[in-house]
PDB file of C-alpha atoms in Angstrom:
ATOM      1  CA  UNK G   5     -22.740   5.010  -8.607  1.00  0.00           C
ATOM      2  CA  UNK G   6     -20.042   4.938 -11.641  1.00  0.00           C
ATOM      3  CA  UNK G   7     -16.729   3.334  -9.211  1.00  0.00           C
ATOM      4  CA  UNK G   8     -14.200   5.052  -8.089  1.00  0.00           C
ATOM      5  CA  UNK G   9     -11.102   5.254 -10.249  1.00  0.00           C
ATOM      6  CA  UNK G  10      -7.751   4.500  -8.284  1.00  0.00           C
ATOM      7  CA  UNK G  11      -3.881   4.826 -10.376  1.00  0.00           C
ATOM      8  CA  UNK G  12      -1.084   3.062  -8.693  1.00  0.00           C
ATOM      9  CA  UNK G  13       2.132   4.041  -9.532  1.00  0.00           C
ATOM     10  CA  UNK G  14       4.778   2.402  -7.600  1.00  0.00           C
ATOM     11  CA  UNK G  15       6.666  -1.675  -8.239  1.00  0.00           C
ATOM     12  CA  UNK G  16       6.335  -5.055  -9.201  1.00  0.00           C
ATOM     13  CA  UNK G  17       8.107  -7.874  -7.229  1.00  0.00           C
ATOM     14  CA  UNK G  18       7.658 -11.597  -7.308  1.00  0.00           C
ATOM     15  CA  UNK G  19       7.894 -12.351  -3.578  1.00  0.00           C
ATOM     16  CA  UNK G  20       9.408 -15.653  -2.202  1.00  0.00           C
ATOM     17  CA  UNK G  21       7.636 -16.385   0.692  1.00  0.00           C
ATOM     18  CA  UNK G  22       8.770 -18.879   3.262  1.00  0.00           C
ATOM     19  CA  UNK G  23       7.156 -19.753   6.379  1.00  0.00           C
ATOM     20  CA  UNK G  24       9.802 -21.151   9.430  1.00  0.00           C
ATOM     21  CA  UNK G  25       8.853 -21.564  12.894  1.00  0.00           C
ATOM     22  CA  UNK G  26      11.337 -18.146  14.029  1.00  0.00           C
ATOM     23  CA  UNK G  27      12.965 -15.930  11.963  1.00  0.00           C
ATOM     24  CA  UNK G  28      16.693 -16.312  11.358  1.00  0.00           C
ATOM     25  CA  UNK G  29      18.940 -14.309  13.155  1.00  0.00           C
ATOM     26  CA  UNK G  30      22.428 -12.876  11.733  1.00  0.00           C
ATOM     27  CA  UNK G  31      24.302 -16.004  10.433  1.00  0.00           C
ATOM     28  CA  UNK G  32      21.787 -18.523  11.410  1.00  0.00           C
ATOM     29  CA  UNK G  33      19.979 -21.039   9.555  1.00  0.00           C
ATOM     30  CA  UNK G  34      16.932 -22.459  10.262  1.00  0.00           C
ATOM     31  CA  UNK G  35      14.987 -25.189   8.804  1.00  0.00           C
ATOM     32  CA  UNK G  36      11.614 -23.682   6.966  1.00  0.00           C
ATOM     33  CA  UNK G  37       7.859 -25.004   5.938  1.00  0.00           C
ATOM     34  CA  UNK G  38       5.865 -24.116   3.449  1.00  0.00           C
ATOM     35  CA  UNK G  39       7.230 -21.955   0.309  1.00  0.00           C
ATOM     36  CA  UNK G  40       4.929 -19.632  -2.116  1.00  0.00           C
ATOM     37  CA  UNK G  41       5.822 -17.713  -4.874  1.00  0.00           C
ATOM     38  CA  UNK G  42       3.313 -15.079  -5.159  1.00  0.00           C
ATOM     39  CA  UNK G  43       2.561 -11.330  -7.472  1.00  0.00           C
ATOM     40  CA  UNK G  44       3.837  -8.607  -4.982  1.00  0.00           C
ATOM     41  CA  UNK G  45       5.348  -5.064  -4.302  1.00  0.00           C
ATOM     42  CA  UNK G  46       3.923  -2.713  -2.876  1.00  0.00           C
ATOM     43  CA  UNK G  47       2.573  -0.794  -5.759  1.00  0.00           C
ATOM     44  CA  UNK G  48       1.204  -4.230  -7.189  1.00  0.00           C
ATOM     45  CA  UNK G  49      -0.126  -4.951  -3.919  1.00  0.00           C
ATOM     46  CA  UNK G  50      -2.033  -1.774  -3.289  1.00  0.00           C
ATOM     47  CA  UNK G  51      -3.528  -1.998  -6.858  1.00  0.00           C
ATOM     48  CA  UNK G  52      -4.976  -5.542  -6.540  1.00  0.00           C
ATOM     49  CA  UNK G  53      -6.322  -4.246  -2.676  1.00  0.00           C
ATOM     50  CA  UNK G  54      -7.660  -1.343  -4.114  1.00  0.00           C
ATOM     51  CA  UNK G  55      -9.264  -3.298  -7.139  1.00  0.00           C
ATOM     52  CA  UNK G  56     -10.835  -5.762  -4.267  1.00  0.00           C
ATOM     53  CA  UNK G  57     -11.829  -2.762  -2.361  1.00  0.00           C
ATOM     54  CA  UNK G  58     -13.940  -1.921  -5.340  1.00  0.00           C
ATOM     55  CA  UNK G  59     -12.332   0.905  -7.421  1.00  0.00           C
ATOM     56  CA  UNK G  60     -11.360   0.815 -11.388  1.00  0.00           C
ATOM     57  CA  UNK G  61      -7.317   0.705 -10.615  1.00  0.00           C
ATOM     58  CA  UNK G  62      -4.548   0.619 -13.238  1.00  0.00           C
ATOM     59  CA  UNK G  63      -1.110  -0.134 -12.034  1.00  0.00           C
ATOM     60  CA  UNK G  64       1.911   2.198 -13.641  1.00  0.00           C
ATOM     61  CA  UNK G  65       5.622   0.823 -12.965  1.00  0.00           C
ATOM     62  CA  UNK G  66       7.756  -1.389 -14.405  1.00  0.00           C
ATOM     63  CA  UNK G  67       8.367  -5.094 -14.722  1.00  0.00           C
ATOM     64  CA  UNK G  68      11.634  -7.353 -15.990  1.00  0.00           C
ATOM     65  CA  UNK G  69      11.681  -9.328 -19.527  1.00  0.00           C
ATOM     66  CA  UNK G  70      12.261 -12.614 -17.124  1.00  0.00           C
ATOM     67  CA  UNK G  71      10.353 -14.840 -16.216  1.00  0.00           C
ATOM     68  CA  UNK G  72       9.126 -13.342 -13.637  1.00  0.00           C
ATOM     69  CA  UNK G  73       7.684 -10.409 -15.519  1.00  0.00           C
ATOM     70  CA  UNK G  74       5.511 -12.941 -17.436  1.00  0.00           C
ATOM     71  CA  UNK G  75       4.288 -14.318 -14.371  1.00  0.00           C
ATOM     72  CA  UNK G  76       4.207 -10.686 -12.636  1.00  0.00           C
ATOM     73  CA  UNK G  77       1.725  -9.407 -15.573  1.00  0.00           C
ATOM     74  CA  UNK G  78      -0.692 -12.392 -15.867  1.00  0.00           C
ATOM     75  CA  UNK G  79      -1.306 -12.761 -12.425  1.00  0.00           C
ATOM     76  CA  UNK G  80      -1.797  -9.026 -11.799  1.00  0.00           C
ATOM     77  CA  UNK G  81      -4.178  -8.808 -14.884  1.00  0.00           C
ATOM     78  CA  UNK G  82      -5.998 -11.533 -13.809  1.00  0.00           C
ATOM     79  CA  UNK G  83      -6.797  -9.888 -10.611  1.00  0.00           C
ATOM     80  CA  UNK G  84      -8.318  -7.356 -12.025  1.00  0.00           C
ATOM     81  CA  UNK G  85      -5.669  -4.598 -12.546  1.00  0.00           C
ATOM     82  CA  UNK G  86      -5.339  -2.266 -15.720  1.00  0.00           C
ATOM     83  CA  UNK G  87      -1.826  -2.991 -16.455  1.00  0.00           C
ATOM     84  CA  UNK G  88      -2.356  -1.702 -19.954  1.00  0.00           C
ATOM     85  CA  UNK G  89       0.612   1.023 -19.155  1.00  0.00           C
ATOM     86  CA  UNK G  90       3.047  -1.418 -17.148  1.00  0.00           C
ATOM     87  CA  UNK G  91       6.459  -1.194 -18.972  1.00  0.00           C
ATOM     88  CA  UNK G  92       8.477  -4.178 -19.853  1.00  0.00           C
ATOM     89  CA  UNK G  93      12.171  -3.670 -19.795  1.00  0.00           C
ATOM     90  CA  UNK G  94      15.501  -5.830 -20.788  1.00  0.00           C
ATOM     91  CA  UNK G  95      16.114  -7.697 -17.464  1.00  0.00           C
ATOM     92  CA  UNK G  96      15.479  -8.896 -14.144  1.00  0.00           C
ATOM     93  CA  UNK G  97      12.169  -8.269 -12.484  1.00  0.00           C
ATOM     94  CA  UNK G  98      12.144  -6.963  -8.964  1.00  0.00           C
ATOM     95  CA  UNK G  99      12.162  -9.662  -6.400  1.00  0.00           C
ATOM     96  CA  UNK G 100      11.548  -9.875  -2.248  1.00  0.00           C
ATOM     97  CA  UNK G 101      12.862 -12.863  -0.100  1.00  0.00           C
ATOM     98  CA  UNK G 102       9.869 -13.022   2.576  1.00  0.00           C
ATOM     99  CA  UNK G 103      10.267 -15.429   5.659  1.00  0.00           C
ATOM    100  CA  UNK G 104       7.117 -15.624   8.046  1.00  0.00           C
ATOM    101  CA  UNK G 105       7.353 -17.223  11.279  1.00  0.00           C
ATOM    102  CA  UNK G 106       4.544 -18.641  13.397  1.00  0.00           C
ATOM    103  CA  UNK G 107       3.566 -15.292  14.675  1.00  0.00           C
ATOM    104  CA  UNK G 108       2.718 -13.863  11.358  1.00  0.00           C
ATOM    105  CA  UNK G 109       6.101 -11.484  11.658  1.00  0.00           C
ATOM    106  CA  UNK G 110       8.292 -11.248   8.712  1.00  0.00           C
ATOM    107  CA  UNK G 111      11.640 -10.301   7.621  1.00  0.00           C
ATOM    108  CA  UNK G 112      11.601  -8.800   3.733  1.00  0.00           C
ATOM    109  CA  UNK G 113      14.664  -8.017   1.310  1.00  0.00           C
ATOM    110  CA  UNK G 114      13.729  -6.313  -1.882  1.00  0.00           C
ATOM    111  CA  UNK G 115      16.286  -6.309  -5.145  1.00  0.00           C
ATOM    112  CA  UNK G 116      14.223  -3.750  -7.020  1.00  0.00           C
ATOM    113  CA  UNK G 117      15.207  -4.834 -10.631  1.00  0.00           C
ATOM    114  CA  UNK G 118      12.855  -3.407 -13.405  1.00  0.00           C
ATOM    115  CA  UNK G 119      11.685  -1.211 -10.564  1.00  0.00           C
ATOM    116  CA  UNK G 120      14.889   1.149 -10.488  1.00  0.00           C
ATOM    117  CA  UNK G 121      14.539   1.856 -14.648  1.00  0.00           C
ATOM    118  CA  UNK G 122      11.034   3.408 -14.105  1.00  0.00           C
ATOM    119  CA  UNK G 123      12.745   6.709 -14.397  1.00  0.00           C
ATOM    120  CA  UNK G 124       9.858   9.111 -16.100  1.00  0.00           C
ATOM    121  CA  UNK G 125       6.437   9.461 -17.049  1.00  0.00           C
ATOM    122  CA  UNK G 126       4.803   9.203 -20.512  1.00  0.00           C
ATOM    123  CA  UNK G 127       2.322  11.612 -21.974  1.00  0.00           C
ATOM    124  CA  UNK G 128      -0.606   8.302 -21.539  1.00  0.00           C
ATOM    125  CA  UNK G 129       0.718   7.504 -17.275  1.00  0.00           C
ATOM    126  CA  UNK G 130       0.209  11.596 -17.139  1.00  0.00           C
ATOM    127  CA  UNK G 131      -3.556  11.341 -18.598  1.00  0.00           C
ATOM    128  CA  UNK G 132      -4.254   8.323 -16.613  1.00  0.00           C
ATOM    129  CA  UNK G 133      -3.218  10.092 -13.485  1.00  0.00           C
ATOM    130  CA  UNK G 134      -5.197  13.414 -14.504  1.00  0.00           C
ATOM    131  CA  UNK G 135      -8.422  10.944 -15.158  1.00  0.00           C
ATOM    132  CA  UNK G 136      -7.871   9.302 -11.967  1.00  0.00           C
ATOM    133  CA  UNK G 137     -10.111   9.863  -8.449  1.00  0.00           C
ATOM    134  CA  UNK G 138      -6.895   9.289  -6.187  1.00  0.00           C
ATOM    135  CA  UNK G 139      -3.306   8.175  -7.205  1.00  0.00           C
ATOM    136  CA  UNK G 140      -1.692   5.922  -4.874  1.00  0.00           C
ATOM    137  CA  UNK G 141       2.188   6.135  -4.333  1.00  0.00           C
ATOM    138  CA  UNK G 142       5.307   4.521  -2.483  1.00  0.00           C
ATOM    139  CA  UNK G 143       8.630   4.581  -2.031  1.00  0.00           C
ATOM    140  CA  UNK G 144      10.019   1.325  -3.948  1.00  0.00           C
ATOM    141  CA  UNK G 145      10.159   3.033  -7.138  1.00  0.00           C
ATOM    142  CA  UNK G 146      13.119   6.356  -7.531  1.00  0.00           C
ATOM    143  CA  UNK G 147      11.524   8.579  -5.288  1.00  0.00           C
ATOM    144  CA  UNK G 148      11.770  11.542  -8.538  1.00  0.00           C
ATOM    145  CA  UNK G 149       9.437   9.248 -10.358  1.00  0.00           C
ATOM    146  CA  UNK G 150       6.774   9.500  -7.335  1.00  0.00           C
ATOM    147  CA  UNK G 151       7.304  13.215  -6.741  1.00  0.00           C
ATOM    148  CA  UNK G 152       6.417  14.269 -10.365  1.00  0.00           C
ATOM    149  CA  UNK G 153       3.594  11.504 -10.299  1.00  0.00           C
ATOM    150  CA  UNK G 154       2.362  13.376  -7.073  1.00  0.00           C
ATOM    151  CA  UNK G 155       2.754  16.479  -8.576  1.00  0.00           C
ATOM    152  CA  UNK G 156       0.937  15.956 -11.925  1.00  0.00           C
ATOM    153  CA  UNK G 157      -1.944  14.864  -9.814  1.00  0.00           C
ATOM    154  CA  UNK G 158      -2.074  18.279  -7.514  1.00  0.00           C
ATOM    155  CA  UNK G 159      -1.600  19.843 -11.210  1.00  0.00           C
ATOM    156  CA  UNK G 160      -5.212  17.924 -12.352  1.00  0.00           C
ATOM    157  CA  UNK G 161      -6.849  18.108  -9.325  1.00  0.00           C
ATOM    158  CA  UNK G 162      -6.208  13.946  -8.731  1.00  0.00           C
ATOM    159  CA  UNK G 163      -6.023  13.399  -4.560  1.00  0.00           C
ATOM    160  CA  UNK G 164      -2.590  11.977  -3.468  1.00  0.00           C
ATOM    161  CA  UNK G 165      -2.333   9.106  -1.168  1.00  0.00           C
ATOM    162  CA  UNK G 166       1.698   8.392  -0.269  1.00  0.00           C
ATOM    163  CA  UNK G 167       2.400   5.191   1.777  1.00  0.00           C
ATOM    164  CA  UNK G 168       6.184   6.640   2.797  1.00  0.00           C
ATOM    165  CA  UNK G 169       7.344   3.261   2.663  1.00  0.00           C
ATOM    166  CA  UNK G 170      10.329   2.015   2.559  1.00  0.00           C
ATOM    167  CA  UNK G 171      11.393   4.476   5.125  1.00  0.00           C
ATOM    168  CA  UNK G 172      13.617   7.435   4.409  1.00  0.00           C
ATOM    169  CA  UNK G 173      13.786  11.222   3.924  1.00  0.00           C
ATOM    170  CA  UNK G 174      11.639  12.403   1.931  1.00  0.00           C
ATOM    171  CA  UNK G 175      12.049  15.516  -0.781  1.00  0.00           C
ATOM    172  CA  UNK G 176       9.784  18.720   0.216  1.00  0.00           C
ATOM    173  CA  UNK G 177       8.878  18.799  -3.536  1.00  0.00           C
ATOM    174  CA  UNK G 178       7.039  15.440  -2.980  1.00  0.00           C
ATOM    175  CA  UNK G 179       5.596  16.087   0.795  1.00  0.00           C
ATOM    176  CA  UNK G 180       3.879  19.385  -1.011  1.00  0.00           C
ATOM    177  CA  UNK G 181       1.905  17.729  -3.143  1.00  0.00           C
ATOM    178  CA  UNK G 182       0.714  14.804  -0.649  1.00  0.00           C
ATOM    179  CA  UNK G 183      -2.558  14.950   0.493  1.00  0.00           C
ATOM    180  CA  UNK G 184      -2.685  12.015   2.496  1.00  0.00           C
ATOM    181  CA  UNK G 185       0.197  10.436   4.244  1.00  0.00           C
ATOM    182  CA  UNK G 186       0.161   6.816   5.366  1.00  0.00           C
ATOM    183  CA  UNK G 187       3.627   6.079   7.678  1.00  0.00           C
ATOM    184  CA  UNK G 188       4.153   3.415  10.448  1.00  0.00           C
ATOM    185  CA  UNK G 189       6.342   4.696  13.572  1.00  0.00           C
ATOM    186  CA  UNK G 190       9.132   3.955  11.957  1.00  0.00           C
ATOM    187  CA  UNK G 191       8.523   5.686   8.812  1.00  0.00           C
ATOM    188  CA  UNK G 192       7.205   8.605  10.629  1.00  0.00           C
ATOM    189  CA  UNK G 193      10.491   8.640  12.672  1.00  0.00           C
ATOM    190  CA  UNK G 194      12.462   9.020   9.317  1.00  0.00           C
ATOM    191  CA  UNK G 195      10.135  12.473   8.176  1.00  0.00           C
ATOM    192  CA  UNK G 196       9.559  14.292  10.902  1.00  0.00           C
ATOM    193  CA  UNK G 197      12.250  13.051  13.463  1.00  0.00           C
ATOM    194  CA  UNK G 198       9.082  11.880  16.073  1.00  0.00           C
ATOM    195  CA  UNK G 199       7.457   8.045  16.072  1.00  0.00           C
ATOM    196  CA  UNK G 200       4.185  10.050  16.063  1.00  0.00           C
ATOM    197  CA  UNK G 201       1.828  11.298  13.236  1.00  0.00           C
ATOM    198  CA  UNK G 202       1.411  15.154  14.705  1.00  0.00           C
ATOM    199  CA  UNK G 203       4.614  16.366  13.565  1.00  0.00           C
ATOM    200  CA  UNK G 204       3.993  15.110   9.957  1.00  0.00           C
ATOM    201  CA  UNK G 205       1.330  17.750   9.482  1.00  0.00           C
ATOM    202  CA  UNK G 206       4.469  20.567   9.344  1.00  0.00           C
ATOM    203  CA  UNK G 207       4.537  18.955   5.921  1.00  0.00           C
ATOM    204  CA  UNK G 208       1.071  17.536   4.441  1.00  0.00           C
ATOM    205  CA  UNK G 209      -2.150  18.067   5.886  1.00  0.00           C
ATOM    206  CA  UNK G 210      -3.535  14.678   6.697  1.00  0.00           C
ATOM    207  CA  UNK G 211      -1.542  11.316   8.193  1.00  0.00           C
ATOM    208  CA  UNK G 212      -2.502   8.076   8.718  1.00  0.00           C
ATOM    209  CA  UNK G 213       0.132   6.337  11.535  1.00  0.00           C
ATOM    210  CA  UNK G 214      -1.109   2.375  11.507  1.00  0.00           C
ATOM    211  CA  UNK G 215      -0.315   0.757  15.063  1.00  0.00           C
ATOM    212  CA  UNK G 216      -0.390  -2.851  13.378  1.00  0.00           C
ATOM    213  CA  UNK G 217      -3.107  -5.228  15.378  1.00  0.00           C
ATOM    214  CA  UNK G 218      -3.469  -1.201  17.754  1.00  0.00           C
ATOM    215  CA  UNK G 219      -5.163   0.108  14.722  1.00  0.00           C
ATOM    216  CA  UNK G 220      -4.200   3.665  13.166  1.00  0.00           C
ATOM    217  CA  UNK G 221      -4.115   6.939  14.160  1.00  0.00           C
ATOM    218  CA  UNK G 222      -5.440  10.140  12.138  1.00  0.00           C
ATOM    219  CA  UNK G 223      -4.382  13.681  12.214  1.00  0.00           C
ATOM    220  CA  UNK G 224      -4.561  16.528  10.519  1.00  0.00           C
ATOM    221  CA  UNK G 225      -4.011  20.361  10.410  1.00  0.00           C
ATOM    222  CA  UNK G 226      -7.934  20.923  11.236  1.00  0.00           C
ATOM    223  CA  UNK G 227      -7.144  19.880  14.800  1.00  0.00           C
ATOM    224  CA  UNK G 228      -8.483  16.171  14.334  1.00  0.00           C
ATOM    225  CA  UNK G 229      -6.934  13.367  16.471  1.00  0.00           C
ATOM    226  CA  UNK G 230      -7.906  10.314  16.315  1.00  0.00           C
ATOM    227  CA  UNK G 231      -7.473   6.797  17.255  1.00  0.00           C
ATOM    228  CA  UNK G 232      -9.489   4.317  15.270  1.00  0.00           C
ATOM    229  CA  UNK G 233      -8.794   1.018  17.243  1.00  0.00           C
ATOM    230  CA  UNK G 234      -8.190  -2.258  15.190  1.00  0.00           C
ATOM    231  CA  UNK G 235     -10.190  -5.486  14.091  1.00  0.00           C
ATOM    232  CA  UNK G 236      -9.115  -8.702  16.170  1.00  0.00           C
ATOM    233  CA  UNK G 237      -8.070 -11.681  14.155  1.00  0.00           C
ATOM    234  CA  UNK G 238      -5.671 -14.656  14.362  1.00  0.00           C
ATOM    235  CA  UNK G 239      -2.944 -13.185  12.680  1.00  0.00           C
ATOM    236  CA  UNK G 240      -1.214 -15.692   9.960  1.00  0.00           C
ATOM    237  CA  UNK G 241       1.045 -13.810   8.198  1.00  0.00           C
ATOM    238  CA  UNK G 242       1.118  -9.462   8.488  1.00  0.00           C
ATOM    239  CA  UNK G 243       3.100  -9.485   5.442  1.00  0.00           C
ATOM    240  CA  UNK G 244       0.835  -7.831   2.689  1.00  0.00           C
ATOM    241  CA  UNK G 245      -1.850  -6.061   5.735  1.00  0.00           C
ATOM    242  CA  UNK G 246      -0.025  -2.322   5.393  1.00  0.00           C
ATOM    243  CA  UNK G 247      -1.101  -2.310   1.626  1.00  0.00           C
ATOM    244  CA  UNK G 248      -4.447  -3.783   2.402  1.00  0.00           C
ATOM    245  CA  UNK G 249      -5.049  -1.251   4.532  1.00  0.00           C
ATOM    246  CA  UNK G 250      -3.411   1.630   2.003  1.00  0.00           C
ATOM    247  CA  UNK G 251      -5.584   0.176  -0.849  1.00  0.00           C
ATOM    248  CA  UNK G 252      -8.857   0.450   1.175  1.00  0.00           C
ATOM    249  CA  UNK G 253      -7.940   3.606   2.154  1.00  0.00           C
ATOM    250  CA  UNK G 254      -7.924   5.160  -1.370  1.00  0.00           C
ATOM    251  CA  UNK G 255     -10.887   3.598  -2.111  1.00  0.00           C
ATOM    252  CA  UNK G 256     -13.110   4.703   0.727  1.00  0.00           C
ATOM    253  CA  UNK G 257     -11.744   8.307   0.382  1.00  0.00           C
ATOM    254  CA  UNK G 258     -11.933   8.334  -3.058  1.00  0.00           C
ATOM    255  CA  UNK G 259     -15.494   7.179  -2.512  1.00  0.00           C
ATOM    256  CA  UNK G 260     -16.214  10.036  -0.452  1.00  0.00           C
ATOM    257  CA  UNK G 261     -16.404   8.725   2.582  1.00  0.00           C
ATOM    258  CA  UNK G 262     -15.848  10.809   5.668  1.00  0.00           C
ATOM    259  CA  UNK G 263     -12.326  10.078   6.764  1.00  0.00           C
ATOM    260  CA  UNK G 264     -11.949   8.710  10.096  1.00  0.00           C
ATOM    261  CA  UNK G 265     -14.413   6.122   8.685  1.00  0.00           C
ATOM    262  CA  UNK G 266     -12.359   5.119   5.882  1.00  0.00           C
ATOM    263  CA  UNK G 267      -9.361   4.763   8.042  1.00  0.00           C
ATOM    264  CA  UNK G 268     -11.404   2.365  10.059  1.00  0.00           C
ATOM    265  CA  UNK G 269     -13.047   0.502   7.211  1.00  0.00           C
ATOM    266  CA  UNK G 270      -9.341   0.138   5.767  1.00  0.00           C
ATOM    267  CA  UNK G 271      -8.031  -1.201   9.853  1.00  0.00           C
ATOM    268  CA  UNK G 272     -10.743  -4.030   8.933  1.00  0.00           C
ATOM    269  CA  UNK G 273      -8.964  -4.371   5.280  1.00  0.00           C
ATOM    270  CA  UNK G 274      -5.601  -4.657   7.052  1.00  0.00           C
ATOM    271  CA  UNK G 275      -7.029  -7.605   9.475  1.00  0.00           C
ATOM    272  CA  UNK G 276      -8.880  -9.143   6.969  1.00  0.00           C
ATOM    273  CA  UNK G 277      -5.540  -9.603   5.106  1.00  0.00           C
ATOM    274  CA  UNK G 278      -3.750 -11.126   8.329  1.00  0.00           C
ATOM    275  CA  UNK G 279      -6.004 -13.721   8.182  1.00  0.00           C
ATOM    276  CA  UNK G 280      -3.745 -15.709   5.384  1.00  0.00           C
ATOM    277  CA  UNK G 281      -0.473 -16.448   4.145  1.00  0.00           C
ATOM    278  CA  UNK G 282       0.882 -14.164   1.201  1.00  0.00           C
ATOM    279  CA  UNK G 283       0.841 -10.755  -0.303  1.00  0.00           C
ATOM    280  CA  UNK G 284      -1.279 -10.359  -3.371  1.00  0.00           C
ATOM    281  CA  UNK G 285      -3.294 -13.402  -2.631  1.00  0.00           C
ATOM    282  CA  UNK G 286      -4.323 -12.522   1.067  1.00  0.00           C
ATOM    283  CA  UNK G 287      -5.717  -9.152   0.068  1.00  0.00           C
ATOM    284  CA  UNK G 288      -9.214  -9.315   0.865  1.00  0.00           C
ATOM    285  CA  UNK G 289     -12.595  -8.150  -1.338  1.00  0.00           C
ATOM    286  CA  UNK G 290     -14.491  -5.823  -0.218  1.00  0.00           C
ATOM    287  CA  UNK G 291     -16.966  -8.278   0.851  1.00  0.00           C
ATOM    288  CA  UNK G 292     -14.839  -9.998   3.677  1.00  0.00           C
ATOM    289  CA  UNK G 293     -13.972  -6.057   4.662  1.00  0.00           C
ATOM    290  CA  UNK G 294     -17.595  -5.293   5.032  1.00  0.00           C
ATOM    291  CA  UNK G 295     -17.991  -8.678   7.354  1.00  0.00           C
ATOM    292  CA  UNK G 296     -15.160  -7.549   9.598  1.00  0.00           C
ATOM    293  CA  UNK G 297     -16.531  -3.796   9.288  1.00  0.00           C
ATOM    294  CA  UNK G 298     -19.693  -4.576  10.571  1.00  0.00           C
ATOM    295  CA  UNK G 299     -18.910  -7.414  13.556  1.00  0.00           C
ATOM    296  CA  UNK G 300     -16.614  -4.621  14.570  1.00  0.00           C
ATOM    297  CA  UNK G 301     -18.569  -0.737  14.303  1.00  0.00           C
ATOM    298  CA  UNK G 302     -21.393  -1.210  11.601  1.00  0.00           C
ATOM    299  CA  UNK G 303     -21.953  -1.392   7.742  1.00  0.00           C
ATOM    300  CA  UNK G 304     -19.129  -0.504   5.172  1.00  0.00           C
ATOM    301  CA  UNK G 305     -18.659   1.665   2.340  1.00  0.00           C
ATOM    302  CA  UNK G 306     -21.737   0.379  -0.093  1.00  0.00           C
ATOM    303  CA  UNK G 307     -23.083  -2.340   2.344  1.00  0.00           C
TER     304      UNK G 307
END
């Protein structure tokens, strides 16, 4: 079987990470442990998870003429990405301040940099959209940029997979051409007004609500509900385990497995992930998702 073919569209970051026994609270300092600098956002992210999951990804966004752009690119080539369409422009890259504290929680800023100046799409991100099984979109790039990605997919008959993260509003141009929503309460609190997935089906016809360590919930306008319980781990740092889980997502779907069993191959993605400290470099292959697949319900996608 040829592999599935996943486009990312969505940003670049090089995340800070630093690990500190709690997490500071407003005006305090506290004295940290380890520090990491590590290839992240959440586009980059769910490209190298989907990649590991086992698809042909390419990653479209932008990335700064810094340093950290250099650093950005090689690392995310040499896991595996296509970043044969990921722009360079004059400036700083985008950049998240990360502290972890024992529990594996985290506190995140983003400065979006070269992420805020990928504005449009080119007649080559268009084709590799069209060419693409499922495109794979968030919300850390100007939200016009995803909404005509999304809607040159619908237009080519590409699947659309939006993690509506960060949270916010979101245009009924781009919920239209969403075939797959992935939200956590939060995020689902800032579409539909409710901390549940049900009332996101007024606007696209699947959603995915994760619960964190819970699992994830699955609806959609067929009159499926369903809870897929989560994978038990010792959780080191949750950080990067959302786009784990997004990234295995795409993959299974696009792979044409039956939903509710992607959702709960990608819970095992998500734990797998937990497991270690970082973003990019604590996404797991789809070898370690299989193992936690199978201890948990039974074989994976291709086991």
């Amino acid at each position: 079987m040829d592999r599935a073919r996943v486009v990312v569209v969505g940003s670049a970051n090089m995340d800070l990470v630093a690990k500190a026994t709690t997490l500071p609270q407003a005006g305090e300092t506290v004295l940290g442990g380890e520090f990491v600098t590590v290839a992240g956002g959440k586009g980059a992210n769910q490209a190298i998870a989907a990649v590991r999951a086992g698809a042909a990804t390419s990653l479209l966004g932008a990335i700064g003429s810094d340093a950290f752009g250099v650093t950005l690119k090689a690392r995310i080539d040499a896991a595996g990405v296509d970043t044969g369409l990921l722009r360079v422009v004059y400036g700083a890259s985008g950049v998240a301040l990360i502290t972890v504290d024992a529990a594996g929680e985290n506190t995140i800023v983003v400065t979006p940099g070269a992420n805020g100046a990928f504005t449009d799409l080119t007649g080559p991100e268009l084709a590799a959209i069209a060419s693409a099984d499922v495109l794979v979109a968030q919300l850390e790039i100007p939200v016009e940029t995803v909404t005509a990605a999304a809607r040159a997919a619908r237009e080519a008959g590409t699947r659309v997979v939006l993690n509506a993260a960060p949270a916010r509003a979101l245009p009924a141009e781009l919920l239209d051409a969403v075939d797959l929503l992935v939200v956590n309460q939060t995020e689902a609190l800032a579409i539909s007004g409710e901390s549940r997935p049900e009332p996101l089906l007024a606007s696209v016809p699947r959603a995915v609500q994760t619960l964190g360590a819970e699992g994830a919930w699955y609806v959609d306008r067929s009159g499926t509900s369903v809870r897929v319980p989560g994978v038990r781990v010792e959780t080191v740092d949750s950080t990067a385990a959302g786009d784990a889980f997004t990234g295995a997502l795409a993959v299974a779907w696009a792979e044409g497995r039956e939903i509710v069993e992607a959702v709960g191959w990608a819970c095992a993605a998500g734990a797998a992930c937990a497991r270690r400290l970082g973003a990019s470099t604590a996404l797991p292959n789809r070898a370690e998702i299989d193992e936690l697949w199978s201890v948990s319900r039974g074989p994976g996608p291709g086991a």
